[in-house]
Structures are given as C-alpha cells and as structure tokens.
Short mmCIF file of C-alpha atoms in Angstrom, two decimals:
data_model
loop_
_atom_site.label_atom_id
_atom_site.label_comp_id
_atom_site.label_asym_id
_atom_site.label_seq_id
_atom_site.Cartn_x
_atom_site.Cartn_y
_atom_site.Cartn_z
CA MET A 1 -1.16 32.52 5.03
CA GLU A 2 -2.11 29.27 3.52
CA ILE A 3 -1.36 27.61 0.22
CA GLN A 4 -4.00 25.62 -1.58
CA ILE A 5 -3.19 23.35 -4.48
CA ALA A 6 -5.80 21.75 -6.70
CA VAL A 7 -5.47 19.33 -9.58
CA ALA A 8 -8.05 18.12 -12.10
CA LYS A 9 -6.99 15.44 -14.53
CA VAL A 10 -8.70 13.45 -17.26
CA ASN A 11 -7.52 10.80 -19.71
CA LYS A 12 -7.72 11.01 -23.47
CA TYR A 13 -11.05 9.53 -24.56
CA ALA A 14 -11.16 5.73 -24.46
CA THR A 15 -7.69 5.30 -22.98
CA SER A 16 -7.33 3.82 -19.54
CA GLU A 17 -3.94 5.32 -18.85
CA SER A 18 -2.96 8.99 -18.86
CA GLY A 19 0.38 10.04 -20.33
CA ASP A 20 0.42 12.82 -17.75
CA THR A 21 1.95 12.16 -14.35
CA LEU A 22 1.62 14.51 -11.40
CA GLU A 23 3.10 14.04 -7.96
CA VAL A 24 3.69 16.12 -4.87
CA VAL A 25 6.79 15.87 -2.73
CA GLU A 26 7.81 17.56 0.53
CA ARG A 27 10.98 19.63 0.24
CA PRO A 28 13.64 18.67 2.78
CA ASN A 29 14.06 22.28 3.93
CA GLY A 30 10.35 23.04 4.20
CA GLY A 31 7.57 23.48 1.70
CA LEU A 32 6.55 21.27 -1.15
CA SER A 33 6.86 20.80 -4.88
CA VAL A 34 4.30 19.72 -7.44
CA VAL A 35 5.83 17.99 -10.44
CA LEU A 36 3.86 17.51 -13.69
CA ALA A 37 5.15 15.74 -16.80
CA ASP A 38 3.48 14.88 -20.09
CA GLY A 39 5.20 12.10 -22.04
CA GLN A 40 5.13 12.09 -25.83
CA THR A 41 2.25 10.20 -27.49
CA SER A 42 -0.40 8.65 -25.25
CA GLY A 43 -1.21 5.46 -23.38
CA ARG A 44 1.24 3.11 -21.76
CA GLY A 45 4.46 4.30 -23.44
CA ALA A 46 3.79 7.94 -22.62
CA LYS A 47 2.94 6.99 -19.05
CA ALA A 48 6.26 5.19 -18.59
CA VAL A 49 8.15 8.25 -19.85
CA SER A 50 6.30 10.79 -17.71
CA GLN A 51 6.58 8.55 -14.65
CA MET A 52 10.32 8.20 -15.21
CA VAL A 53 10.71 11.98 -15.49
CA VAL A 54 8.59 12.73 -12.40
CA ARG A 55 10.34 10.04 -10.38
CA LYS A 56 13.77 11.39 -11.30
CA VAL A 57 12.82 14.97 -10.46
CA ILE A 58 11.11 14.06 -7.18
CA GLY A 59 14.04 11.92 -6.06
CA LEU A 60 16.43 14.81 -6.63
CA LEU A 61 14.19 17.45 -5.02
CA ALA A 62 13.84 15.21 -1.95
CA GLU A 63 17.64 15.21 -1.66
CA GLY A 64 17.69 19.01 -1.66
CA VAL A 65 18.73 19.45 -5.32
CA ARG A 66 17.49 22.76 -6.75
CA ASP A 67 14.57 22.68 -9.17
CA GLY A 68 16.49 23.78 -12.26
CA ALA A 69 19.24 21.23 -11.69
CA ALA A 70 16.63 18.49 -11.18
CA ALA A 71 14.97 19.40 -14.50
CA ARG A 72 18.31 19.35 -16.33
CA ALA A 73 19.19 15.99 -14.80
CA ALA A 74 15.84 14.49 -15.85
CA SER A 75 16.35 15.83 -19.37
CA ASP A 76 19.85 14.34 -19.62
CA ALA A 77 18.62 11.00 -18.30
CA LEU A 78 15.76 10.93 -20.82
CA PHE A 79 18.05 11.97 -23.70
CA THR A 80 20.60 9.32 -22.74
CA ASP A 81 17.89 6.67 -22.54
CA LYS A 82 15.95 7.56 -25.71
CA GLN A 83 18.54 9.50 -27.79
CA GLY A 84 16.13 12.32 -28.52
CA LYS A 85 13.44 10.05 -29.92
CA VAL A 86 11.08 10.50 -26.97
CA ILE A 87 10.49 13.79 -25.22
CA SER A 88 8.45 14.94 -22.25
CA THR A 89 7.23 18.27 -20.98
CA LEU A 90 7.90 19.20 -17.36
CA ASN A 91 6.52 21.79 -14.98
CA ILE A 92 7.58 22.14 -11.37
CA ALA A 93 5.76 24.46 -8.96
CA SER A 94 7.59 24.76 -5.65
CA LEU A 95 6.78 26.49 -2.40
CA ASP A 96 10.15 27.07 -0.87
CA LEU A 97 9.56 27.95 2.78
CA GLN A 98 13.24 28.63 3.32
CA SER A 99 13.37 31.49 0.81
CA ARG A 100 9.61 32.14 1.20
CA THR A 101 9.27 32.12 -2.56
CA ILE A 102 7.36 30.30 -5.23
CA VAL A 103 9.66 28.81 -7.85
CA LEU A 104 8.16 27.86 -11.23
CA THR A 105 10.23 25.70 -13.56
CA ARG A 106 9.04 25.11 -17.11
CA ASN A 107 10.13 22.88 -19.96
CA ASN A 108 6.86 23.02 -21.82
CA PRO A 109 5.70 24.95 -24.90
CA ALA A 110 2.34 25.45 -23.13
CA PRO A 111 2.44 28.72 -21.16
CA MET A 112 1.63 29.29 -17.49
CA PHE A 113 -0.51 32.04 -16.01
CA ILE A 114 0.13 34.12 -12.91
CA CYS A 115 -2.88 36.05 -11.64
CA ARG A 116 -2.86 38.85 -9.08
CA GLY A 117 -6.20 40.56 -8.64
CA GLU A 118 -7.34 41.83 -12.06
CA ARG A 119 -3.98 41.24 -13.64
CA ILE A 120 -3.25 38.03 -15.53
CA ASP A 121 0.31 37.50 -16.76
CA CYS A 122 0.99 34.85 -19.38
CA LEU A 123 4.45 33.28 -19.17
CA ALA A 124 4.86 32.18 -22.78
CA GLU A 125 8.58 32.56 -23.49
CA GLU A 126 9.71 29.76 -25.79
CA SER A 127 10.42 26.64 -23.79
CA ILE A 128 11.65 23.26 -24.97
CA PRO A 129 10.59 19.85 -23.58
CA LEU A 130 13.01 17.51 -21.84
CA GLY A 131 14.98 14.95 -23.82
CA THR A 132 15.23 16.94 -27.07
CA SER A 133 19.01 17.44 -26.87
CA ARG A 134 21.84 17.76 -24.39
CA ASN A 135 21.75 20.96 -22.33
CA VAL A 136 18.04 21.65 -22.35
CA ARG A 137 17.55 24.83 -20.33
CA PRO A 138 14.54 25.15 -18.02
CA LEU A 139 12.85 28.53 -17.67
CA ILE A 140 12.71 29.54 -14.03
CA THR A 141 10.51 32.22 -12.48
CA GLU A 142 10.80 33.00 -8.78
CA PHE A 143 8.80 35.46 -6.70
CA ALA A 144 7.72 36.06 -3.11
CA ILE A 145 4.77 34.09 -1.71
CA ASP A 146 2.04 36.74 -1.59
CA VAL A 147 -1.61 36.64 -0.57
CA GLY A 148 -3.89 36.68 -3.61
CA LEU A 149 -1.53 34.96 -6.05
CA ILE A 150 -3.10 32.37 -8.31
CA ILE A 151 -0.96 30.24 -10.61
CA VAL A 152 -2.38 28.10 -13.41
CA ILE A 153 -0.30 25.36 -15.06
CA TYR A 154 -1.49 22.73 -17.52
CA THR A 155 -0.49 20.15 -20.08
CA ASP A 156 -1.06 20.76 -23.78
CA GLY A 157 -4.30 18.76 -23.84
CA LEU A 158 -5.93 21.95 -22.59
CA THR A 159 -4.65 24.07 -25.47
CA HIS A 160 -5.42 21.34 -28.01
CA ALA A 161 -9.04 21.09 -26.87
CA GLY A 162 -11.46 22.02 -29.62
CA LYS A 163 -8.71 22.47 -32.24
CA ARG A 164 -9.94 19.62 -34.40
CA ARG A 165 -13.31 21.31 -34.55
CA GLY A 166 -11.84 24.74 -35.24
CA THR A 167 -12.89 26.08 -31.83
CA PRO A 168 -9.64 26.17 -29.88
CA MET A 169 -9.71 27.14 -26.22
CA ASP A 170 -8.63 30.64 -25.20
CA VAL A 171 -7.19 29.71 -21.84
CA GLU A 172 -6.51 33.28 -20.68
CA GLU A 173 -10.08 34.30 -21.47
CA ALA A 174 -11.42 31.21 -19.69
CA ILE A 175 -9.36 32.02 -16.58
CA ARG A 176 -10.49 35.65 -16.69
CA SER A 177 -14.16 34.75 -16.91
CA VAL A 178 -13.95 32.40 -13.91
CA LEU A 179 -11.98 34.91 -11.84
CA GLU A 180 -14.35 37.77 -12.69
CA ASP A 181 -17.46 35.88 -11.80
CA GLN A 182 -16.55 35.03 -8.25
CA ASP A 183 -13.66 34.40 -5.89
CA PRO A 184 -13.23 30.78 -6.87
CA GLY A 185 -11.37 28.24 -4.81
CA PRO A 186 -8.50 26.60 -6.69
CA GLN A 187 -10.43 23.37 -7.20
CA ALA A 188 -13.35 25.26 -8.73
CA LEU A 189 -10.97 27.05 -11.12
CA ALA A 190 -9.17 23.84 -12.14
CA ASP A 191 -12.47 21.99 -12.58
CA SER A 192 -13.94 24.83 -14.61
CA LEU A 193 -10.98 25.03 -17.01
CA LEU A 194 -10.96 21.26 -17.47
CA ALA A 195 -14.73 21.12 -18.03
CA HIS A 196 -14.45 23.92 -20.61
CA ALA A 197 -11.82 21.94 -22.55
CA VAL A 198 -13.78 18.69 -22.37
CA ARG A 199 -16.88 20.48 -23.70
CA LEU A 200 -14.87 21.83 -26.64
CA ASP A 201 -13.84 18.24 -27.37
CA GLU A 202 -17.52 17.23 -27.18
CA ASP A 203 -16.95 15.10 -24.06
CA ARG A 204 -14.28 13.02 -25.82
CA PRO A 205 -10.94 14.57 -24.86
CA ALA A 206 -8.51 14.38 -27.81
CA ASP A 207 -5.57 14.21 -25.39
CA ASP A 208 -4.79 13.69 -21.71
CA ILE A 209 -5.48 16.94 -19.86
CA SER A 210 -4.10 18.01 -16.47
CA VAL A 211 -4.77 21.35 -14.82
CA LEU A 212 -2.91 22.49 -11.71
CA VAL A 213 -3.94 25.58 -9.75
CA LEU A 214 -2.05 27.04 -6.83
CA LYS A 215 -3.52 29.78 -4.68
CA VAL A 216 -2.10 31.79 -1.78
CA SER A 217 -4.77 32.96 0.68
CA SER A 218 -4.78 34.74 3.99
CA ARG A 219 -5.51 32.06 6.53
CA LEU A 220 -9.10 31.65 7.62
CA GLY A 221 -9.12 28.28 9.31
CA ASP A 222 -7.05 26.11 11.58
CA ASN A 223 -3.46 24.92 11.36
CA VAL A 224 -4.29 21.49 9.94
CA ARG A 225 -2.63 20.29 6.76
CA ARG A 226 -5.12 18.52 4.56
CA MET A 227 -4.97 16.50 1.41
CA SER A 228 -7.72 14.80 -0.51
CA VAL A 229 -7.62 12.62 -3.58
CA ARG A 230 -10.51 11.37 -5.69
CA LEU A 231 -9.84 8.53 -8.09
CA PRO A 232 -12.61 7.19 -10.34
CA ILE A 233 -11.66 3.61 -11.15
CA ASP A 234 -13.84 2.31 -13.97
CA GLY A 235 -12.29 3.82 -17.09
CA TYR A 236 -13.84 6.74 -18.87
CA SER A 237 -17.53 5.98 -19.03
CA ARG A 238 -19.95 6.97 -16.31
CA GLU A 239 -21.64 4.15 -14.45
CA MET B 1 -16.65 3.05 -8.22
CA GLU B 2 -14.44 5.75 -6.94
CA ILE B 3 -11.81 5.91 -4.27
CA GLN B 4 -11.50 8.93 -2.04
CA ILE B 5 -8.49 9.51 0.16
CA ALA B 6 -8.32 12.18 2.83
CA VAL B 7 -5.52 13.22 5.14
CA ALA B 8 -5.51 15.56 8.13
CA LYS B 9 -2.18 16.29 9.76
CA VAL B 10 -1.02 18.53 12.58
CA ASN B 11 2.35 19.17 14.20
CA LYS B 12 3.19 18.69 17.85
CA TYR B 13 2.50 21.95 19.67
CA ALA B 14 5.15 24.62 19.11
CA THR B 15 7.19 22.62 16.62
CA SER B 16 7.46 23.79 13.04
CA GLU B 17 8.29 20.43 11.58
CA SER B 18 6.27 17.23 11.80
CA GLY B 19 8.04 13.92 12.34
CA ASP B 20 5.29 12.33 10.25
CA THR B 21 5.72 12.11 6.48
CA LEU B 22 2.93 11.14 4.11
CA GLU B 23 3.18 10.83 0.35
CA VAL B 24 1.14 9.40 -2.47
CA VAL B 25 2.62 7.59 -5.45
CA GLU B 26 1.08 6.14 -8.59
CA ARG B 27 1.66 2.41 -8.98
CA PRO B 28 3.25 1.47 -12.31
CA ASN B 29 0.58 -1.14 -13.04
CA GLY B 30 -2.38 1.07 -12.09
CA GLY B 31 -3.70 2.45 -8.85
CA LEU B 32 -1.89 4.32 -6.15
CA SER B 33 -0.27 3.93 -2.77
CA VAL B 34 -0.32 6.18 0.25
CA VAL B 35 2.78 5.85 2.42
CA LEU B 36 2.85 7.18 6.01
CA ALA B 37 5.87 7.05 8.33
CA ASP B 38 6.41 8.41 11.83
CA GLY B 39 10.07 8.80 12.79
CA GLN B 40 11.16 8.36 16.41
CA THR B 41 11.20 11.51 18.59
CA SER B 42 10.00 14.77 17.04
CA GLY B 43 11.24 17.77 15.09
CA ARG B 44 14.00 17.79 12.53
CA GLY B 45 15.65 14.45 13.32
CA ALA B 46 12.36 12.57 13.20
CA LYS B 47 11.46 14.31 9.95
CA ALA B 48 14.70 13.18 8.30
CA VAL B 49 14.04 9.58 9.34
CA SER B 50 10.41 9.47 8.21
CA GLN B 51 11.31 11.18 4.92
CA MET B 52 14.06 8.65 4.30
CA VAL B 53 11.67 5.76 4.95
CA VAL B 54 8.89 7.18 2.76
CA ARG B 55 11.34 8.01 -0.03
CA LYS B 56 12.77 4.51 0.01
CA VAL B 57 9.34 2.86 -0.03
CA ILE B 58 7.96 5.14 -2.74
CA GLY B 59 10.99 4.63 -4.97
CA LEU B 60 10.57 0.86 -4.74
CA LEU B 61 6.78 0.90 -5.26
CA ALA B 62 7.30 3.06 -8.36
CA GLU B 63 9.57 0.36 -9.75
CA GLY B 64 6.85 -2.25 -9.25
CA VAL B 65 8.27 -3.79 -6.05
CA ARG B 66 5.54 -5.32 -3.89
CA ASP B 67 4.49 -3.46 -0.75
CA GLY B 68 5.80 -6.00 1.75
CA ALA B 69 9.20 -6.18 0.07
CA ALA B 70 9.39 -2.38 0.00
CA ALA B 71 8.67 -2.22 3.75
CA ARG B 72 11.35 -4.84 4.49
CA ALA B 73 13.87 -2.99 2.34
CA ALA B 74 13.18 0.30 4.11
CA SER B 75 13.58 -1.43 7.46
CA ASP B 76 16.90 -2.99 6.48
CA ALA B 77 18.16 0.34 5.15
CA LEU B 78 17.17 2.13 8.37
CA PHE B 79 18.71 -0.60 10.55
CA THR B 80 21.95 -0.53 8.54
CA ASP B 81 22.10 3.26 8.82
CA LYS B 82 21.19 3.63 12.49
CA GLN B 83 22.01 0.18 13.94
CA GLY B 84 18.68 -0.10 15.71
CA LYS B 85 19.06 3.19 17.55
CA VAL B 86 16.39 4.98 15.52
CA ILE B 87 13.11 3.43 14.46
CA SER B 88 10.12 4.50 12.42
CA THR B 89 6.58 3.28 12.02
CA LEU B 90 5.26 2.64 8.52
CA ASN B 91 1.81 2.19 7.00
CA ILE B 92 1.15 1.64 3.32
CA ALA B 93 -2.38 1.70 1.90
CA SER B 94 -2.44 0.60 -1.74
CA LEU B 95 -5.15 0.44 -4.35
CA ASP B 96 -3.92 -2.21 -6.71
CA LEU B 97 -5.99 -1.90 -9.87
CA GLN B 98 -4.33 -4.96 -11.38
CA SER B 99 -5.59 -7.31 -8.66
CA ARG B 100 -8.51 -4.97 -7.83
CA THR B 101 -7.61 -5.21 -4.17
CA ILE B 102 -6.69 -2.94 -1.33
CA VAL B 103 -3.41 -3.93 0.27
CA LEU B 104 -2.66 -2.63 3.77
CA THR B 105 0.88 -2.96 5.09
CA ARG B 106 1.63 -2.16 8.72
CA ASN B 107 4.76 -1.80 10.81
CA ASN B 108 3.18 0.20 13.55
CA PRO B 109 1.97 -0.66 17.07
CA ALA B 110 -1.02 1.64 16.44
CA PRO B 111 -3.91 -0.38 14.99
CA MET B 112 -5.92 0.29 11.82
CA PHE B 113 -9.68 0.16 11.42
CA ILE B 114 -11.69 -1.31 8.58
CA CYS B 115 -15.34 -0.27 8.53
CA ARG B 116 -18.11 -1.88 6.47
CA GLY B 117 -21.58 -0.59 7.28
CA GLU B 118 -22.19 -1.06 11.02
CA ARG B 119 -19.18 -3.30 11.44
CA ILE B 120 -15.84 -1.87 12.58
CA ASP B 121 -12.88 -4.24 12.63
CA CYS B 122 -9.77 -3.28 14.54
CA LEU B 123 -6.53 -4.68 13.12
CA ALA B 124 -4.42 -4.70 16.26
CA GLU B 125 -2.15 -7.72 15.89
CA GLU B 126 1.26 -6.96 17.38
CA SER B 127 3.37 -5.08 14.85
CA ILE B 128 6.93 -3.82 15.15
CA PRO B 129 8.32 -0.56 13.70
CA LEU B 130 11.01 -0.49 11.02
CA GLY B 131 14.67 -0.42 11.96
CA THR B 132 14.37 -2.38 15.22
CA SER B 133 16.32 -5.43 13.99
CA ARG B 134 17.10 -7.37 10.85
CA ASN B 135 14.12 -9.21 9.36
CA VAL B 136 11.31 -7.00 10.57
CA ARG B 137 8.12 -8.53 9.23
CA PRO B 138 5.32 -6.29 7.97
CA LEU B 139 1.71 -7.31 8.59
CA ILE B 140 -0.19 -7.43 5.31
CA THR B 141 -3.96 -7.46 4.86
CA GLU B 142 -5.44 -7.71 1.37
CA PHE B 143 -9.09 -7.68 0.33
CA ALA B 144 -11.26 -6.82 -2.67
CA ILE B 145 -12.09 -3.18 -3.39
CA ASP B 146 -15.75 -2.99 -2.34
CA VAL B 147 -18.26 -0.16 -2.24
CA GLY B 148 -18.82 1.06 1.32
CA LEU B 149 -15.38 0.21 2.70
CA ILE B 150 -13.81 2.81 4.96
CA ILE B 151 -10.26 2.42 6.21
CA VAL B 152 -8.77 4.52 9.01
CA ILE B 153 -5.01 4.67 9.57
CA TYR B 154 -3.11 6.99 11.92
CA THR B 155 0.13 7.71 13.70
CA ASP B 156 0.42 7.21 17.45
CA GLY B 157 -0.14 10.90 18.19
CA LEU B 158 -3.83 10.08 17.93
CA THR B 159 -3.72 7.31 20.55
CA HIS B 160 -1.46 9.40 22.81
CA ALA B 161 -3.87 12.32 22.77
CA GLY B 162 -5.24 13.09 26.22
CA LYS B 163 -3.08 10.45 27.94
CA ARG B 164 -1.15 12.99 30.00
CA ARG B 165 -4.45 14.26 31.37
CA GLY B 166 -5.79 10.78 32.03
CA THR B 167 -8.41 11.08 29.29
CA PRO B 168 -7.03 8.92 26.46
CA MET B 169 -8.86 8.80 23.17
CA ASP B 170 -11.02 5.78 22.36
CA VAL B 171 -10.44 5.80 18.62
CA GLU B 172 -12.93 3.05 17.79
CA GLU B 173 -15.66 4.80 19.74
CA ALA B 174 -14.81 8.10 18.04
CA ILE B 175 -15.03 6.49 14.58
CA ARG B 176 -18.33 4.82 15.51
CA SER B 177 -19.89 8.05 16.68
CA VAL B 178 -18.97 9.89 13.48
CA LEU B 179 -20.16 7.03 11.27
CA GLU B 180 -23.46 6.68 13.17
CA ASP B 181 -24.29 10.35 13.00
CA GLN B 182 -24.17 10.73 9.26
CA ASP B 183 -22.62 9.36 6.10
CA PRO B 184 -19.45 11.38 6.40
CA GLY B 185 -17.05 12.03 3.57
CA PRO B 186 -13.51 10.83 4.25
CA GLN B 187 -12.23 14.37 4.88
CA ALA B 188 -14.98 14.99 7.46
CA LEU B 189 -14.07 11.74 9.24
CA ALA B 190 -10.33 12.49 9.24
CA ASP B 191 -10.92 16.07 10.39
CA SER B 192 -13.28 14.95 13.12
CA LEU B 193 -10.86 12.35 14.54
CA LEU B 194 -8.01 14.84 14.47
CA ALA B 195 -10.10 17.58 16.10
CA HIS B 196 -11.18 15.15 18.84
CA ALA B 197 -7.53 14.33 19.62
CA VAL B 198 -6.46 17.99 19.60
CA ARG B 199 -9.30 18.83 22.02
CA LEU B 200 -8.13 16.07 24.40
CA ASP B 201 -4.68 17.68 24.31
CA GLU B 202 -6.32 21.05 25.08
CA ASP B 203 -5.34 22.48 21.68
CA ARG B 204 -1.65 21.75 22.27
CA PRO B 205 -0.97 18.41 20.57
CA ALA B 206 1.56 16.40 22.63
CA ASP B 207 2.81 14.72 19.44
CA ASP B 208 2.58 14.98 15.66
CA ILE B 209 -0.74 13.51 14.54
CA SER B 210 -1.65 12.22 11.07
CA VAL B 211 -4.98 10.65 10.16
CA LEU B 212 -5.56 8.95 6.81
CA VAL B 213 -9.02 7.85 5.67
CA LEU B 214 -9.75 5.87 2.53
CA LYS B 215 -13.29 5.36 1.31
CA VAL B 216 -14.71 3.35 -1.60
CA SER B 217 -17.96 4.79 -2.98
CA SER B 218 -20.23 4.01 -5.86
CA ARG B 219 -19.51 6.70 -8.41
CA LEU B 220 -21.78 9.71 -8.42
CA GLY B 221 -19.84 12.21 -10.45
CA ASP B 222 -17.63 12.51 -13.51
CA ASN B 223 -14.47 10.70 -14.53
CA VAL B 224 -12.11 13.45 -13.40
CA ARG B 225 -9.25 12.65 -11.04
CA ARG B 226 -8.89 15.36 -8.45
CA MET B 227 -6.40 16.21 -5.78
CA SER B 228 -6.34 19.10 -3.38
CA VAL B 229 -3.79 20.11 -0.79
CA ARG B 230 -4.06 22.76 1.90
CA LEU B 231 -0.89 23.89 3.61
CA PRO B 232 -0.98 26.51 6.39
CA ILE B 233 2.43 28.18 6.41
CA ASP B 234 2.81 30.23 9.56
CA GLY B 235 3.64 27.66 12.21
CA TYR B 236 1.09 26.54 14.73
CA SER B 237 -0.63 29.71 15.91
CA ARG B 238 -3.70 31.07 14.22
CA GLU B 239 -3.39 34.44 12.61
#
C-alpha cells in the first residue's frame, strides 16, 4: 500500500499571512501525522495562535503522546494563555503504523468526509474549537488503513466560500462530482475543491482556506518516500 | 517567484526505519525551513538521534531563533546527552522571506551543490557533525533568492552508494547530466539522483539516502501553496 497526502492552501484575499497552519510530523513509533489549525480572525494574530497550537500538538506527538491527549493539552494551553478570548480549530490526521490505523481527531465545527468507493460519509457531529473552556473534548475516529480510502479535511474558509453572495459551497456534492468524473489523485481533488471555493468567492477568498486530502492506494511504484512543496512568494496577485 | 522543494528518501536495504529525518517548518517571520539530520549508525537508534536533533532545531526555529544558533543548540544538547559517543549530521535550508534570502546551514561532511544556469558550485569546506564536541561551528551560506537557483542537499548514503563495488557516485557529474538533458523539475532531479545511487548499490541501498532539492522559478501558475507526500508502507520490497 501507499499513502498519499495532498494539501492546497490559499490566503484570504489581500492578506499576506494565512491564519491557517499545517505541518507534518513523523510519529516516533512509525507513520506520520498531519496537523491543521485555524486561529480565530485573520492575519498576523490568527497566525500566531494557529502556529502555537500546531507547535504544541506536534511537540507532543513527537514524544509519543496520543492524538487526543495532545489536542486536550493544546486546548488547555490556549485557554490558559487567552482565557477563552481566542480560539482555534484543530484537525489531526494520523497514520499510525503500529496499530495500522488512521486516527482522525477533530476540534472543528467544519465536518470531515470519508470516502470509500461510491460511499461518502460526512463526520459532522458537533465539535468545539480549542481554547473555548477547560476540558474541551476532541472527537476521535479510528479505522483500519484500507486501500481506496479517501479522507477530506478542511478549514471553514471552504464552507464560507460564496456565502456572502448567497451561493454557499456544497462540499459533499463537490467531492462527489470530482470522484465520479475520474479516479483523481489527492492533489487533483484538493486543488479542485479549493478552486471551486475560490470561484464562488469570485477569485477573492473571503477567508484563509486549507484543504487536506489523504488517500490510501495499492502500491504501483517504488519504495521511495517523496515530498514536494510549492510556495508562491509574491503575495496574492499573479505576476 | 515561487519556491519548489522536493525530497526523495529511501531506507537502507532490509531496514524498516530510516536513520534520516527530514521535516519542514514555517518560520514565524515568513518563509520556511527544511531540516535534515542523519543519525549515526542505522535503524532505530539512529532514528531516535536524528528525530531528537530535528525536533530541537525545529522547535527553536519556530520560536524565531536563527538557524546557526539552533544548530549549535542541537549540537550542545546531543553532546550533553551522549558525551560525544553519538553524532548526527545536520543540514538546514531556509527561505527567509524577511531578508529575502536563502540561508544554508551545514554540519555535514557531505557537500552541497548550488546551481545557477551552467554553473555548479560545490560547497565542500570541511564541516563537522553535531555532538562531536562542545562548540561545534555550523557553516552558513546566505544569498538572495534568485530565479533559476537550484540547491541540492543530501545525506552521505548518496556519496557512499557504489563504494563497496568500487563504483562510487560522482554526484556533481550526475547533477550536471540531469540539468544538461532538460529543465528538470526539482522532484525529477531528486528522484534521478536517488535512482542513480540505488542502481550503483544494485537495488540494495547500503545506507539510508535522502536527497533534497530546492528550486526558485519565475511563477507560472496560481497563488496556491501546495504540498504532497507519498509514503509507501510495506517495507522495502515491491508488492
């Protein structure tokens, strides 16, 4: 088998800094975790909050702390620091090669989607961001790593897209239409969802948007681990 | 402009864990850093060492500590922990968007290459791994972010490839031949160098090998940040 992870990320229109932070960390017992946080408001303040949350979670995961405990610790640290005045969403997607499971941790009102073949499950149980109170409980979903699984996680910029214009995005429908058309790679799916949202916002995203797609495939190629990052560095406008 | 980063990584033959650790972190003042460490020996012990070094460096960079100071701190921590008995190489490649420079930090006998057009510079000044003594000095090279720059960094598995069979790899020549043939993307260059080394080891790498390529291009596409990761998860053998 092989796991592919793809991320597509864009800033709110005319801001140079995204309030969303995403990082990947290797798990000490094998596998890796992707950690995504969206700090309240936008710009520099939001960035500082989401970076603090991601840093806390990643530091704990690297020490072998379990995902749920890491989320709770980040929430307590944020609440202690900001006394409930600043909150942050958090999603963790982990490939745990010890248990051979995928572990999804969510403190985010925005749902997640799990796709297997034709079936698309929406995980939309009520979930509260970090830092809102003491004892914030993360929602945890764990299942075996299986060929064909596709997981879609995103920050609320995706669901807010088009709302101001009365044409909100139907994320499930957008996922379904991409999956029906073809057998898309994870980057194509992430790019397509992000592009859809940006179009609904008429090319001026009303919020930072991050889309994370994880796909389990039967292995076709070699045994090489690969990572690639693309970072445009001149602000929003095209050159 | 846009920055593209590509990594290709393979384990020593018949080991499930690489002694090389590579992670990417966002810099608090804009930009990002790629941190690569190779812990002494191979397997689980080496992994723990390289993870400790990368974790230490990343934690400090995230707090805004400068690259050289982060490398020194990681070296002191490793020396204090292991009293010089265990060492680790370290490379940091940073895009500092505040100074608009690339900062390369090296504590690694293996050289780095900086390519601009036809010209390939080899940075091979003597450099000592972390943890060998107190006051290990990192070598730091800083220059403006310029379109056309290609930087190649790797762990010593690449230079060791083929040595046992008396056919060591000429890395500079290998880079030159890929660059002359075409205008390769960074992933194609990293993949090609890694594949060359694995062939010299007759498909059984004698050591963990990691290749990191960083390329600065004029921007062709949109303003979306992208990341993709591919992780084969069934050990070395092909299915």
